[in-house]
mmCIF file of C-alpha atoms in Angstrom:
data_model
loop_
_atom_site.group_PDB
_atom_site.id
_atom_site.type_symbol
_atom_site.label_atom_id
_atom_site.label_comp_id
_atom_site.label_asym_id
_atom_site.label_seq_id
_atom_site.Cartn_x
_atom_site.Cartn_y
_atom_site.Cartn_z
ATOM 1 C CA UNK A 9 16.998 -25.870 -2.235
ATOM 2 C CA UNK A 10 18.062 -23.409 -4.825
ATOM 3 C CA UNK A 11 15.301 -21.512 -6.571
ATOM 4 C CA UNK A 12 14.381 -21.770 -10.100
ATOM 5 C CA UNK A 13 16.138 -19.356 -12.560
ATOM 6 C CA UNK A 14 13.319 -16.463 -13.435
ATOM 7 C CA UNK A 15 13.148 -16.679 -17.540
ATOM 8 C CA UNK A 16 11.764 -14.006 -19.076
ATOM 9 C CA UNK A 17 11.013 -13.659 -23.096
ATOM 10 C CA UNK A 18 13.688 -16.711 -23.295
ATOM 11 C CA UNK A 19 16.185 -15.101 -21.290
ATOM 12 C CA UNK A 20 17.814 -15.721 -17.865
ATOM 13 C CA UNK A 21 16.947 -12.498 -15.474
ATOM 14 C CA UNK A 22 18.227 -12.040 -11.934
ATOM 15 C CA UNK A 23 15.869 -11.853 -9.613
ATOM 16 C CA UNK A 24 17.195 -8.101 -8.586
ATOM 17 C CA UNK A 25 16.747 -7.343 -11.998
ATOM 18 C CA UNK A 26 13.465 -9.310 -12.449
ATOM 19 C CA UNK A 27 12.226 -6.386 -9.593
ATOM 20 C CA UNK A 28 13.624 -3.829 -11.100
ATOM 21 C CA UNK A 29 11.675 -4.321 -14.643
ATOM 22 C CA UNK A 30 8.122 -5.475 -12.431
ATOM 23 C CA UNK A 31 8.760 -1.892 -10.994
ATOM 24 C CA UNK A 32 9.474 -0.583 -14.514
ATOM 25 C CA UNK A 33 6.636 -2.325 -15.642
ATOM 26 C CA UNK A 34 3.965 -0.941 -12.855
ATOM 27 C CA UNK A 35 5.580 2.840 -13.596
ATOM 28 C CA UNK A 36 4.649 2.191 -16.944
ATOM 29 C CA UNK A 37 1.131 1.227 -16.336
ATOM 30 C CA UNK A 38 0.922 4.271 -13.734
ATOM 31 C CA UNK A 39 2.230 6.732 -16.373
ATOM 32 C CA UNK A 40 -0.604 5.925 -18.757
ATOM 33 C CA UNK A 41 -2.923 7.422 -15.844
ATOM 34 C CA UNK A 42 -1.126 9.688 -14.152
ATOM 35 C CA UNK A 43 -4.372 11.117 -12.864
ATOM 36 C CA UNK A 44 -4.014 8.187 -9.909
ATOM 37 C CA UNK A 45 -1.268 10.211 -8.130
ATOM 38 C CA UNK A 46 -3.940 12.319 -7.027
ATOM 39 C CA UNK A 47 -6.071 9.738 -5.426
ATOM 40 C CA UNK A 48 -4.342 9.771 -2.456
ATOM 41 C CA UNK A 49 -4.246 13.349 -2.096
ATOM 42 C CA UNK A 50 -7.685 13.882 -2.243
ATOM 43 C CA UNK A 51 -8.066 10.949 0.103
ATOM 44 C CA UNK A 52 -5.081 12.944 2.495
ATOM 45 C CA UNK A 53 -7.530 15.711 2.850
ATOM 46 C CA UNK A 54 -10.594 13.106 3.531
ATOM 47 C CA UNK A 55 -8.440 11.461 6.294
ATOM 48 C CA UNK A 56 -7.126 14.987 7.533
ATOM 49 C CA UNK A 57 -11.011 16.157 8.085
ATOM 50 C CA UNK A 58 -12.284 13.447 9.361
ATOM 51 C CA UNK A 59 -9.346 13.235 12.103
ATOM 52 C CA UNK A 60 -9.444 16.966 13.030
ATOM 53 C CA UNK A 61 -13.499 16.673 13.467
ATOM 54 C CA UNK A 62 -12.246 13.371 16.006
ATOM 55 C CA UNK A 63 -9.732 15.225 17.749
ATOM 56 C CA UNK A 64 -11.477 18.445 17.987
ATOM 57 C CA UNK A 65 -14.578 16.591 19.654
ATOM 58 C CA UNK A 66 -12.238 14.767 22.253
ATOM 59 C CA UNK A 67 -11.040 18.054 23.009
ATOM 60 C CA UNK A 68 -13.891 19.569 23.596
ATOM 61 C CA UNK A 69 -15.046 16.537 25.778
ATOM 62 C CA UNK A 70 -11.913 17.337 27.899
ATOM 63 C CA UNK A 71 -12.366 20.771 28.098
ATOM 64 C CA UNK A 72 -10.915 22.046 31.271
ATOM 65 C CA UNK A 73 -9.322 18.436 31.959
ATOM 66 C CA UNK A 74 -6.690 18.210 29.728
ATOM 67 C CA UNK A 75 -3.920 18.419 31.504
ATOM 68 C CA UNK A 76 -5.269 16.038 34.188
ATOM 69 C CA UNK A 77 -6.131 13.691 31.024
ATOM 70 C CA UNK A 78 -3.140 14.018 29.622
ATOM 71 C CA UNK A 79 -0.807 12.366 32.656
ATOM 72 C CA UNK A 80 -3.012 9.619 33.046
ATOM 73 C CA UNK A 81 -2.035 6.323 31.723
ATOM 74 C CA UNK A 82 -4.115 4.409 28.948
ATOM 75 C CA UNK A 83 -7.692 4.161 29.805
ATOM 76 C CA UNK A 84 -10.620 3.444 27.968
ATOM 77 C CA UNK A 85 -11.074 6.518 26.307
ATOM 78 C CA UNK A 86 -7.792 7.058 25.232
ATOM 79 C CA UNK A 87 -8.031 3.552 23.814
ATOM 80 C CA UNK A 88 -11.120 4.964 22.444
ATOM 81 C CA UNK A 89 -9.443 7.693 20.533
ATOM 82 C CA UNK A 90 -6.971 5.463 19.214
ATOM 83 C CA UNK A 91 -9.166 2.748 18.140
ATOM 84 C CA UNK A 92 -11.023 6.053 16.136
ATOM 85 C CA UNK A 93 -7.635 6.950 15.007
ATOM 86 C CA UNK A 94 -7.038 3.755 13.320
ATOM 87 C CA UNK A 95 -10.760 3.323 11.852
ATOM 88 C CA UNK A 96 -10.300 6.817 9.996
ATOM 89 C CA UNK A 97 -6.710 6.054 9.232
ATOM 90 C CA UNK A 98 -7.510 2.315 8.009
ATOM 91 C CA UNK A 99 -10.768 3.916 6.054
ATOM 92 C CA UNK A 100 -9.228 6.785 3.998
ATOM 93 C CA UNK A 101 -6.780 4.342 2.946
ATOM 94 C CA UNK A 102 -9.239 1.770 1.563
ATOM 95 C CA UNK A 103 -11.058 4.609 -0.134
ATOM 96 C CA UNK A 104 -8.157 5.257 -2.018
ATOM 97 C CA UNK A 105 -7.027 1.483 -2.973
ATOM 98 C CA UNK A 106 -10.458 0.958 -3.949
ATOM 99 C CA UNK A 107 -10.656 3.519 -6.515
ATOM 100 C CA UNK A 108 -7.209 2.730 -7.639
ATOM 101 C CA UNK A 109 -8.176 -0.790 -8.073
ATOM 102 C CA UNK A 110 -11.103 -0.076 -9.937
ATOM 103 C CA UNK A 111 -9.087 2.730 -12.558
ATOM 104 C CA UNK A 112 -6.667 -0.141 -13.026
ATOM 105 C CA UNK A 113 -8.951 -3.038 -13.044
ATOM 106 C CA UNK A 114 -10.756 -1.352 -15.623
ATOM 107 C CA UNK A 115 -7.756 -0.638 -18.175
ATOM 108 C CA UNK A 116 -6.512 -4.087 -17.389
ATOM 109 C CA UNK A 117 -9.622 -5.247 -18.899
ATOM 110 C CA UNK A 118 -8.632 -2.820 -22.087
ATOM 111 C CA UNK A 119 -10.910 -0.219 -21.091
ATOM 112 C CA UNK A 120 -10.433 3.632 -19.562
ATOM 113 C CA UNK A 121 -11.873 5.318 -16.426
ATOM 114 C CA UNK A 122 -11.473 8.731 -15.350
ATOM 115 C CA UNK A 123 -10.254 9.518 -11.812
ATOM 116 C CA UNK A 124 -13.891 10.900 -11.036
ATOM 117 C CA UNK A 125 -15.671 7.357 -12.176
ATOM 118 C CA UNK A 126 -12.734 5.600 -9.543
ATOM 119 C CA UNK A 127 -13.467 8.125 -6.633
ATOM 120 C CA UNK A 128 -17.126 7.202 -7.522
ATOM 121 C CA UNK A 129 -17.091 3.621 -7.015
ATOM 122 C CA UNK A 130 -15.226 3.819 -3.809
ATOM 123 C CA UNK A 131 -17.809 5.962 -2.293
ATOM 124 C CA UNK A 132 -20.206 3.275 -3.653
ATOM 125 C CA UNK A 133 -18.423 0.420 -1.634
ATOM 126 C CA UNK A 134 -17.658 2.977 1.138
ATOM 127 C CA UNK A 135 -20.240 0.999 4.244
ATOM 128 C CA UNK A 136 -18.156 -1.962 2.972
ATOM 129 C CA UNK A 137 -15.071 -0.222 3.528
ATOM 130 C CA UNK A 138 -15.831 1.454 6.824
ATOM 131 C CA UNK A 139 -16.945 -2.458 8.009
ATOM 132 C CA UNK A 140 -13.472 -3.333 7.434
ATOM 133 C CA UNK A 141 -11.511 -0.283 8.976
ATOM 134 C CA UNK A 142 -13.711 -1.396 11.831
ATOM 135 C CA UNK A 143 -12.547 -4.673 11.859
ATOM 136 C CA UNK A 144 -8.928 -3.652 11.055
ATOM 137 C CA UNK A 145 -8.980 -1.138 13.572
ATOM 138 C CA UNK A 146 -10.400 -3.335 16.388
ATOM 139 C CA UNK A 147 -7.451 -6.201 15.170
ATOM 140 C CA UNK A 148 -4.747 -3.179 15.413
ATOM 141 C CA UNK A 149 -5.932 -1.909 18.620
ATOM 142 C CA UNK A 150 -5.672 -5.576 20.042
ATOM 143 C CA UNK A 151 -2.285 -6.137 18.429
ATOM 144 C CA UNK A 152 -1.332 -2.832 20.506
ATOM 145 C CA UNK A 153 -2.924 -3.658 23.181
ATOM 146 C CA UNK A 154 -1.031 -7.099 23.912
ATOM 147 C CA UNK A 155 2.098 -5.724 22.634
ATOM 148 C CA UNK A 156 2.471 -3.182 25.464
ATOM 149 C CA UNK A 157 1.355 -5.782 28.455
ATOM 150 C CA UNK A 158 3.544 -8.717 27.265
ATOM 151 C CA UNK A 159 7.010 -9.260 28.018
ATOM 152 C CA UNK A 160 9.504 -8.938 25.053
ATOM 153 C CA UNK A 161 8.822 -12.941 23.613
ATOM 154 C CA UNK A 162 5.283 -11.926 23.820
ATOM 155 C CA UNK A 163 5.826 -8.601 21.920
ATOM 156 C CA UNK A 164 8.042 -10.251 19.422
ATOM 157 C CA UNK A 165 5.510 -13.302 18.900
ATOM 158 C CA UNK A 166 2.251 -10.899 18.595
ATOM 159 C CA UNK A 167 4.188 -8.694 16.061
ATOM 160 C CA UNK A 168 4.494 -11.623 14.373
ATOM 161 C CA UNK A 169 0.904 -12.306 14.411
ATOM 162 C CA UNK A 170 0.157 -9.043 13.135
ATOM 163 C CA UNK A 171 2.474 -9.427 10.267
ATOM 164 C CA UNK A 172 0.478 -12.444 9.165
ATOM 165 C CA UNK A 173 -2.406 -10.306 9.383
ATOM 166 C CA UNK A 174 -1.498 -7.428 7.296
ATOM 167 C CA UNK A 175 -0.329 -10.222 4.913
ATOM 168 C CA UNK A 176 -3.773 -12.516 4.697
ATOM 169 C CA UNK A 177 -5.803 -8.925 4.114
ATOM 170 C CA UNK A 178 -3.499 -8.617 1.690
ATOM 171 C CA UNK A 179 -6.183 -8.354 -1.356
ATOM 172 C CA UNK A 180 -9.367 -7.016 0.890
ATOM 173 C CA UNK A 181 -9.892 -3.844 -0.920
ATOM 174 C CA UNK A 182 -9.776 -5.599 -3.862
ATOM 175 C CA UNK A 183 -12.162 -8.348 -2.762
ATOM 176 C CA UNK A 184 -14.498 -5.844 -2.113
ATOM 177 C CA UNK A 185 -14.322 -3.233 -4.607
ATOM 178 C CA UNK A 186 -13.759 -5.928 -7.660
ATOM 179 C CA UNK A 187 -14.957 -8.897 -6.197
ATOM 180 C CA UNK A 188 -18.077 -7.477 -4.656
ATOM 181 C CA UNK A 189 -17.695 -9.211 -1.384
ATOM 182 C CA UNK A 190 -18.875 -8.296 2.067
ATOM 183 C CA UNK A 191 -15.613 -7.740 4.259
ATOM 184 C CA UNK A 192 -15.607 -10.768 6.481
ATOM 185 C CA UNK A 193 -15.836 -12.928 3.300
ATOM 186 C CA UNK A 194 -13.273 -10.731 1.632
ATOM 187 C CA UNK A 195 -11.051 -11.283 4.729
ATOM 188 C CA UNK A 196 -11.544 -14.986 3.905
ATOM 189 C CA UNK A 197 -10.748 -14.865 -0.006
ATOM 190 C CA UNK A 198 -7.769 -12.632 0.721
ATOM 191 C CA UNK A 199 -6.347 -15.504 2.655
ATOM 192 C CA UNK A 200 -6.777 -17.965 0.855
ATOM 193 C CA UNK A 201 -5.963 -16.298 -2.176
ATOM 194 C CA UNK A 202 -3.002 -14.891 -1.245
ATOM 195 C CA UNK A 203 -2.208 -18.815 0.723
ATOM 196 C CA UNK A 204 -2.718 -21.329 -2.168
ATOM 197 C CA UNK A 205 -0.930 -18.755 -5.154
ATOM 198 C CA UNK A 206 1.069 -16.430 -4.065
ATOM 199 C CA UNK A 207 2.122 -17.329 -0.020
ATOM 200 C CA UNK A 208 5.373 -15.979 1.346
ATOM 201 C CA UNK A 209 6.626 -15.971 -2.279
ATOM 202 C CA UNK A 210 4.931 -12.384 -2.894
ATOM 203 C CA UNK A 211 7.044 -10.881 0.021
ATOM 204 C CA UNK A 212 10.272 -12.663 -1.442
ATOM 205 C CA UNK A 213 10.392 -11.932 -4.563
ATOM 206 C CA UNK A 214 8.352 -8.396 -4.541
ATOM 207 C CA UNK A 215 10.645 -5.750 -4.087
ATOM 208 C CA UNK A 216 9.455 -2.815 -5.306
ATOM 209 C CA UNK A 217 9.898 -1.472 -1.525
ATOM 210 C CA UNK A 218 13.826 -1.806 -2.517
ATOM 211 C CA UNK A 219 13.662 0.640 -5.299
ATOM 212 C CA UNK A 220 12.009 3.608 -2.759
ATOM 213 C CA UNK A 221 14.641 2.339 -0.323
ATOM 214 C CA UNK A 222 17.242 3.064 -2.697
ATOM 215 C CA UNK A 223 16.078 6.966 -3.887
ATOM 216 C CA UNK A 224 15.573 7.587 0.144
ATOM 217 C CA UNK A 225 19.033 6.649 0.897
ATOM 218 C CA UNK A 226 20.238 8.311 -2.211
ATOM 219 C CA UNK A 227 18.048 11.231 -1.943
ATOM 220 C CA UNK A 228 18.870 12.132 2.297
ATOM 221 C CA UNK A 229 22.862 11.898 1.342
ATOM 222 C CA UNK A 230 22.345 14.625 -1.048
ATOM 223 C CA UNK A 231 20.120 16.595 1.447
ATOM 224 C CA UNK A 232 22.907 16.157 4.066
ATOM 225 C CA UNK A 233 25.533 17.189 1.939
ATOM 226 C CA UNK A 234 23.510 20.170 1.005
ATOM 227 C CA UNK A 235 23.241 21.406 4.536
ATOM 228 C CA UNK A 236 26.811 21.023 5.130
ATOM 229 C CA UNK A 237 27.372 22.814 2.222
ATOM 230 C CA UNK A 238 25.060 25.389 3.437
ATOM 231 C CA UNK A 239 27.017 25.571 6.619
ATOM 232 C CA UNK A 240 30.199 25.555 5.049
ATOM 233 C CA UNK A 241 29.312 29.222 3.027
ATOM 234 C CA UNK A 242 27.286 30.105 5.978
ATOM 235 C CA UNK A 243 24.194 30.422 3.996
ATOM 236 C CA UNK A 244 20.681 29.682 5.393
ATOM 237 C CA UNK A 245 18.821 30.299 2.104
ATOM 238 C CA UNK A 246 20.770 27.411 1.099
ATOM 239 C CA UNK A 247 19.768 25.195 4.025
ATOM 240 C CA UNK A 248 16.401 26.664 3.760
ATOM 241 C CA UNK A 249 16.393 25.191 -0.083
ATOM 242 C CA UNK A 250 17.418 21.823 1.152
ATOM 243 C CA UNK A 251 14.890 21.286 3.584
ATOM 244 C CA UNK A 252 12.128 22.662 1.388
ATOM 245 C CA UNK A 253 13.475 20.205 -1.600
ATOM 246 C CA UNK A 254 13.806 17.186 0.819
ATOM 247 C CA UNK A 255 10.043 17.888 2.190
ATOM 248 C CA UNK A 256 9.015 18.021 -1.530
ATOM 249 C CA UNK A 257 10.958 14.272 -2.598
ATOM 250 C CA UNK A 258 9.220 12.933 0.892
ATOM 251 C CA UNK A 259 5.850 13.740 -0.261
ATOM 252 C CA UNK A 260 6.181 13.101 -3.858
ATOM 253 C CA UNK A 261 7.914 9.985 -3.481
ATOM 254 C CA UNK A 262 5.405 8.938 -0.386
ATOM 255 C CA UNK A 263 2.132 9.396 -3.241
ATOM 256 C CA UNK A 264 4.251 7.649 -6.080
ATOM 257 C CA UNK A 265 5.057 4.485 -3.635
ATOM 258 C CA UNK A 266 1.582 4.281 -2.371
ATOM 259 C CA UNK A 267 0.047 4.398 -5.875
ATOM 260 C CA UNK A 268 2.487 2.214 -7.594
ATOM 261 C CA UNK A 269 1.784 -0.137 -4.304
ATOM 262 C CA UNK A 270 -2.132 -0.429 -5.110
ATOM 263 C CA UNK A 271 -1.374 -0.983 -9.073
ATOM 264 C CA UNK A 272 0.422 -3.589 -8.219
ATOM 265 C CA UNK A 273 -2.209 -5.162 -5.792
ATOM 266 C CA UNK A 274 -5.043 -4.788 -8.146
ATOM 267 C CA UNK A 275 -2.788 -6.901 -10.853
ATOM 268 C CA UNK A 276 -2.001 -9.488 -8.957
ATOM 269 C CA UNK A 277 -5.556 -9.568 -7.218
ATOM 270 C CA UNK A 278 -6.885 -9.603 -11.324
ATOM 271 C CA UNK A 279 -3.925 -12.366 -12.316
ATOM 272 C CA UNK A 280 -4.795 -14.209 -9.402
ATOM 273 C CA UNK A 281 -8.305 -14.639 -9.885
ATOM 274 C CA UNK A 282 -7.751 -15.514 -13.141
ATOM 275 C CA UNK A 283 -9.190 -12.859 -15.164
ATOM 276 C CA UNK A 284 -7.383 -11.655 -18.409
ATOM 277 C CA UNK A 285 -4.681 -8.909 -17.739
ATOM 278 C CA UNK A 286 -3.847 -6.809 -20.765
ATOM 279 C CA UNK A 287 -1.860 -3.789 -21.167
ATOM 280 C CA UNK A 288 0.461 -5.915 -18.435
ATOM 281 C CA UNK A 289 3.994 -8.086 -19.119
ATOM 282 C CA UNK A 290 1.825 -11.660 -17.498
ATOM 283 C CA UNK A 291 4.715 -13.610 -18.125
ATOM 284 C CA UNK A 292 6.819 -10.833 -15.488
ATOM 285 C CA UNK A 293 4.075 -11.618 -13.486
ATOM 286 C CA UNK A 294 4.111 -15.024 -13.559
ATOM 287 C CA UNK A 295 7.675 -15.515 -13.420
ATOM 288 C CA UNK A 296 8.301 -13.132 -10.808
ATOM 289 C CA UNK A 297 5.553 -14.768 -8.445
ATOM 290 C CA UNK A 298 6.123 -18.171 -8.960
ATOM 291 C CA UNK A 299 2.551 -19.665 -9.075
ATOM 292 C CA UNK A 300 2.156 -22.491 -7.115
ATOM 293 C CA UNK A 301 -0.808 -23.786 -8.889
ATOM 294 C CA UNK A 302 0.968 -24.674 -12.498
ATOM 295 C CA UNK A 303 -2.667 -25.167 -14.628
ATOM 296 C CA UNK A 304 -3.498 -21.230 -13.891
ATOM 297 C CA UNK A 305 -3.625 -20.217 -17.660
ATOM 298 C CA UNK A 306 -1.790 -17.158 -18.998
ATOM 299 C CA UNK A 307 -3.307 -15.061 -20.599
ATOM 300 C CA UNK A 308 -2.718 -13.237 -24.474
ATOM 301 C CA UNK A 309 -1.397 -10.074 -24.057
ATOM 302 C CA UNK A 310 -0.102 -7.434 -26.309
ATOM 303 C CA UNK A 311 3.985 -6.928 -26.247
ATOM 304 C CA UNK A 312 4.855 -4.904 -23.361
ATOM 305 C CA UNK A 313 7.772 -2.777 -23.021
ATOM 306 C CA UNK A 314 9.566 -5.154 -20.636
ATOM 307 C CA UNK A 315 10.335 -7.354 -23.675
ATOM 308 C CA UNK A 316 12.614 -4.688 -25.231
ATOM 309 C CA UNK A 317 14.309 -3.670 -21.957
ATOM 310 C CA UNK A 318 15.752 -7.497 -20.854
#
């Protein structure tokens, strides 16, 4: 069955260009706080810290061993250190969606909050948030776990599994942060949430991923062809420049993904539980999601940006 034509403002949009004005869209939202982009840096350093002080302590607990340690197959504590590796990982992550969500939560509402009022809150929900690394962490170690003993139908059937769990957490962080919700029920809401509106039409029709896919490609031709170039005059500063200017777009464009990546969530989380968005295009989001449940009411917004763009 063909799918519906996305209409936008009365006009007929592809849906390639349908993503590229919800990316447009959630750039523009993130440019009115720029002060996000450094949510995940502080929460880089938080995750750095916390897995040195890990590290460091196994290290020290293997003292003298290491070696010995190190040529052994997976055992308990190594799984151990990995399961701690993916709590810390999983953790530092929710800290920053959380006060993401709540920066943008709060100016979808029509209102401002500073990047130290978002950082705030996240600390407030942070027993919340460590619950679910926990339980994220445990899941991921488990998906690991069978992955490496099963033969390759088993491998490709548990990945599969743990692609259907990445997507029914989907809107955890926001449960928790926004809706206030202890993280087993959050795990619940997520899931049905995400189920009865959005389903496997979020991952369709959501392509903001493209757009980063796009600059990489773009972006690693131009660092190649810099190198040979550096080769060609023999000139190291000039490969030097290249690598220093590719490191530079990785980073940058890593922080600018995972931002515009929680904005995103947060909106949808707020359109999907109904609340009013403003300072958002609803009928992009609306369109571009294809609600299931037709009675979900729309709500008034001022005239975005989009509008002018189509």
């Amino acid at each position: 069955m063909a799918r519906e034509a996305i209409i936008i403002h009365g006009k007929r949009v592809g849906r390639l260009r349908a993503s590229w004005l919800l990316f447009k869209e959630s750039w523009r939202f993130l440019s009115t706080d720029p002060e996000l982009l450094w949510v995940p840096v502080i929460t880089f350093f938080i995750n750095l810290f916390l897995l040195g002080f890990l590290i460091g302590a196994f290290l020290i607990g293997t003292l003298g061993n290491l070696e010995a340690w190190l040529e052994e197959g997976m055992n308990s504590v190594k799984y151990l250190l990995v399961f701690g590796i993916y709590v810390i990982c999983t953790f530092s992550v929710a800290i920053a969606q959380a006060a993401i969500s709540y920066i943008v939560f709060t100016r979808a509402e029509g209102g401002d909050a500073t990047l130290k009022q978002g950082m705030k809150v996240a600390f407030a929900h942070s027993q919340a948030l460590l619950i679910w690394a926990v339980i994220a962490g445990t899941v991921s170690l488990l998906i690991r776990y069978f992955i490496e003993k099963s033969p390759l139908f088993g491998k490709i059937l548990i990945s599969m599994l743990g692609f259907a769990w990445s997507v029914l957490t989907y809107f955890v962080v926001p449960a928790i942060v926004l809706g206030k919700k202890e993280p087993v029920v959050a795990i619940k809401h997520s899931g049905k949430l995400f189920t009865e509106t959005w389903g496997e039409t979020v991952v369709s029709n959501v392509t903001l991923g493209l757009v980063f896919v796009v600059a990489h490609v773009i972006a690693f031709t131009t660092f190649f062809g810099l190198v040979v170039l550096g080769m060609a005059f023999n000139s190291a500063l000039f490969i030097i420049g290249a690598i220093c200017l590719i490191f530079i777009w990785v980073v940058a464009s890593t922080i600018v993904s995972q931002v515009l990546e929680a904005v995103l969530k947060t909106l949808l989380y707020v359109y999907a539980t109904k609340e009013p968005v403003k300072n958002f295009d609803v009928e992009l989001l609306e369109k571009m999601l294809v609600v299931k449940n037709s009675t979900m009411p729309v709500a008034s917004v001022a005239p975005s940006t989009v509008s002018s763009v189509i």
